[in-house]
Amino acid sequence: DGVRYATGIRNAVALDWNPVTKQLYALQHGRDMLATLFPDLFNNEQSAELPAEEFLMVKKGADFGWPYCYYDQQQKSKVLAPEYGGDGKKTERCADKDQPILAFPGHWAPNDLLFYTGNLFPAKYKNGAFICFHGSWNRAPLKQGGYFVAFVPMGKDGKPSGAYEPFAEGFAGGPEIMNPGDAKARPVGLAQGSDGSLYITDSVKGKVWRVMYGK
């Protein structure tokens, strides 16, 4: 029989096991439709920007608060969802929920996570996290975002040791994507080869890229 290991997680597509901390990690797709459902509380720009994509260290017994709470990346805290009486500022029952270790802009759609254990890449990548962002569809009136692979350096404490950085870009074919259907490619999956290469898959035409470092 299964057990409830952790709760309060929304749509976590990206999962991986960190071999250094021996801990499960996940990235969840943050909430949608703040302005659509609650136009008196949120405008379209706030709906696009506020609800973060959360990078979670998933410890046994953790409660990240969904559906009662979501992480507001501007306030840098969990806030009460408007469905449960929130107004974009109240925390209430969310004050004691587990927090993400890192928050990304809204709707970037993190679809895969990989902790790099190979030796082919430079030393700074060892045991760091690669994150595959499939790209947004609902950031209007702002331009769409995501559509790239990010790298997050990780410390021995299991938390980011620095800011995230773009690792592989240009998949969408241009910097001003307004419609996700215009994207030439959308990164969706990651895998590590036996030689330490990084493989990136695409959902538009089924392409696979192999990333290597030469001496």
mmCIF file of C-alpha atoms in Angstrom, residues 43-132:
data_model
loop_
_atom_site.group_PDB
_atom_site.id
_atom_site.type_symbol
_atom_site.label_atom_id
_atom_site.label_comp_id
_atom_site.label_asym_id
_atom_site.label_seq_id
_atom_site.Cartn_x
_atom_site.Cartn_y
_atom_site.Cartn_z
ATOM 1 C CA ASN A 43 -5.383 42.506 -13.362
ATOM 2 C CA ASN A 44 -3.970 40.581 -16.322
ATOM 3 C CA GLU A 45 -0.367 41.583 -15.621
ATOM 4 C CA GLN A 46 -0.637 40.367 -12.022
ATOM 5 C CA SER A 47 -2.195 37.128 -13.205
ATOM 6 C CA ALA A 48 0.793 36.641 -15.509
ATOM 7 C CA GLU A 49 3.506 37.523 -13.010
ATOM 8 C CA LEU A 50 2.505 36.758 -9.429
ATOM 9 C CA PRO A 51 1.908 32.980 -9.093
ATOM 10 C CA ALA A 52 5.379 31.470 -9.224
ATOM 11 C CA GLU A 53 6.615 28.161 -10.577
ATOM 12 C CA GLU A 54 7.985 26.596 -7.377
ATOM 13 C CA PHE A 55 11.155 24.520 -6.949
ATOM 14 C CA LEU A 56 10.438 22.233 -3.996
ATOM 15 C CA MET A 57 12.585 20.107 -1.711
ATOM 16 C CA VAL A 58 10.010 17.436 -0.942
ATOM 17 C CA LYS A 59 10.670 16.106 2.545
ATOM 18 C CA LYS A 60 8.496 13.466 4.168
ATOM 19 C CA GLY A 61 5.482 15.088 5.783
ATOM 20 C CA ALA A 62 5.861 18.384 3.901
ATOM 21 C CA ASP A 63 2.770 20.471 3.150
ATOM 22 C CA PHE A 64 3.188 23.134 0.461
ATOM 23 C CA GLY A 65 -0.338 24.452 0.829
ATOM 24 C CA TRP A 66 -2.125 23.893 -2.470
ATOM 25 C CA PRO A 67 -5.038 24.485 -3.173
ATOM 26 C CA TYR A 68 -5.393 26.864 -0.225
ATOM 27 C CA CYS A 69 -2.148 28.723 -0.865
ATOM 28 C CA TYR A 70 0.126 29.782 -3.694
ATOM 29 C CA TYR A 71 3.552 31.429 -3.726
ATOM 30 C CA ASP A 72 3.594 35.103 -4.701
ATOM 31 C CA GLN A 73 7.055 35.742 -6.125
ATOM 32 C CA GLN A 74 6.900 39.512 -5.569
ATOM 33 C CA GLN A 75 5.973 39.196 -1.888
ATOM 34 C CA LYS A 76 8.229 36.145 -1.578
ATOM 35 C CA SER A 77 5.746 34.240 0.537
ATOM 36 C CA LYS A 78 2.760 31.942 0.423
ATOM 37 C CA VAL A 79 -0.527 33.818 0.288
ATOM 38 C CA LEU A 80 -4.097 32.673 0.722
ATOM 39 C CA ALA A 81 -5.852 31.731 -2.527
ATOM 40 C CA PRO A 82 -8.850 33.934 -3.379
ATOM 41 C CA GLU A 83 -11.048 30.838 -3.582
ATOM 42 C CA TYR A 84 -10.595 30.572 0.198
ATOM 43 C CA GLY A 85 -10.943 34.221 1.132
ATOM 44 C CA GLY A 86 -7.585 35.580 0.003
ATOM 45 C CA ASP A 87 -7.122 39.048 -1.453
ATOM 46 C CA GLY A 88 -3.564 38.761 -2.755
ATOM 47 C CA LYS A 89 -2.070 39.832 0.595
ATOM 48 C CA LYS A 90 -3.549 37.662 3.344
ATOM 49 C CA THR A 91 -1.455 34.730 4.529
ATOM 50 C CA GLU A 92 -3.538 33.244 7.376
ATOM 51 C CA ARG A 93 -3.401 29.418 7.116
ATOM 52 C CA CYS A 94 -0.507 29.690 4.640
ATOM 53 C CA ALA A 95 1.931 31.217 7.130
ATOM 54 C CA ASP A 96 3.222 27.840 8.335
ATOM 55 C CA LYS A 97 3.299 26.014 4.994
ATOM 56 C CA ASP A 98 6.574 24.766 3.534
ATOM 57 C CA GLN A 99 8.233 27.251 1.193
ATOM 58 C CA PRO A 100 9.939 26.640 -2.149
ATOM 59 C CA ILE A 101 13.730 26.735 -2.292
ATOM 60 C CA LEU A 102 13.487 28.861 -5.445
ATOM 61 C CA ALA A 103 10.686 30.575 -7.370
ATOM 62 C CA PHE A 104 10.530 31.170 -11.125
ATOM 63 C CA PRO A 105 8.281 33.557 -13.080
ATOM 64 C CA GLY A 106 4.691 32.531 -13.624
ATOM 65 C CA HIS A 107 3.568 30.054 -16.279
ATOM 66 C CA TRP A 108 7.013 29.075 -17.571
ATOM 67 C CA ALA A 109 5.913 25.427 -17.274
ATOM 68 C CA PRO A 110 8.797 23.417 -15.756
ATOM 69 C CA ASN A 111 8.405 19.988 -17.323
ATOM 70 C CA ASP A 112 11.588 18.187 -16.316
ATOM 71 C CA LEU A 113 14.322 18.262 -13.694
ATOM 72 C CA LEU A 114 17.717 16.566 -13.742
ATOM 73 C CA PHE A 115 20.515 16.603 -11.184
ATOM 74 C CA TYR A 116 23.739 16.331 -13.158
ATOM 75 C CA THR A 117 26.108 13.637 -11.895
ATOM 76 C CA GLY A 118 28.415 13.331 -14.905
ATOM 77 C CA ASN A 119 32.002 14.476 -15.403
ATOM 78 C CA LEU A 120 31.892 15.664 -19.019
ATOM 79 C CA PHE A 121 30.767 19.207 -18.187
ATOM 80 C CA PRO A 122 32.862 21.780 -16.273
ATOM 81 C CA ALA A 123 33.067 21.283 -12.517
ATOM 82 C CA LYS A 124 30.493 23.972 -11.716
ATOM 83 C CA TYR A 125 27.729 21.793 -13.158
ATOM 84 C CA LYS A 126 28.463 18.786 -10.943
ATOM 85 C CA ASN A 127 25.424 17.935 -8.786
ATOM 86 C CA GLY A 128 23.608 21.038 -10.029
ATOM 87 C CA ALA A 129 20.052 21.058 -11.349
ATOM 88 C CA PHE A 130 18.978 21.401 -14.968
ATOM 89 C CA ILE A 131 15.369 22.512 -15.445
ATOM 90 C CA CYS A 132 13.466 22.235 -18.697
#
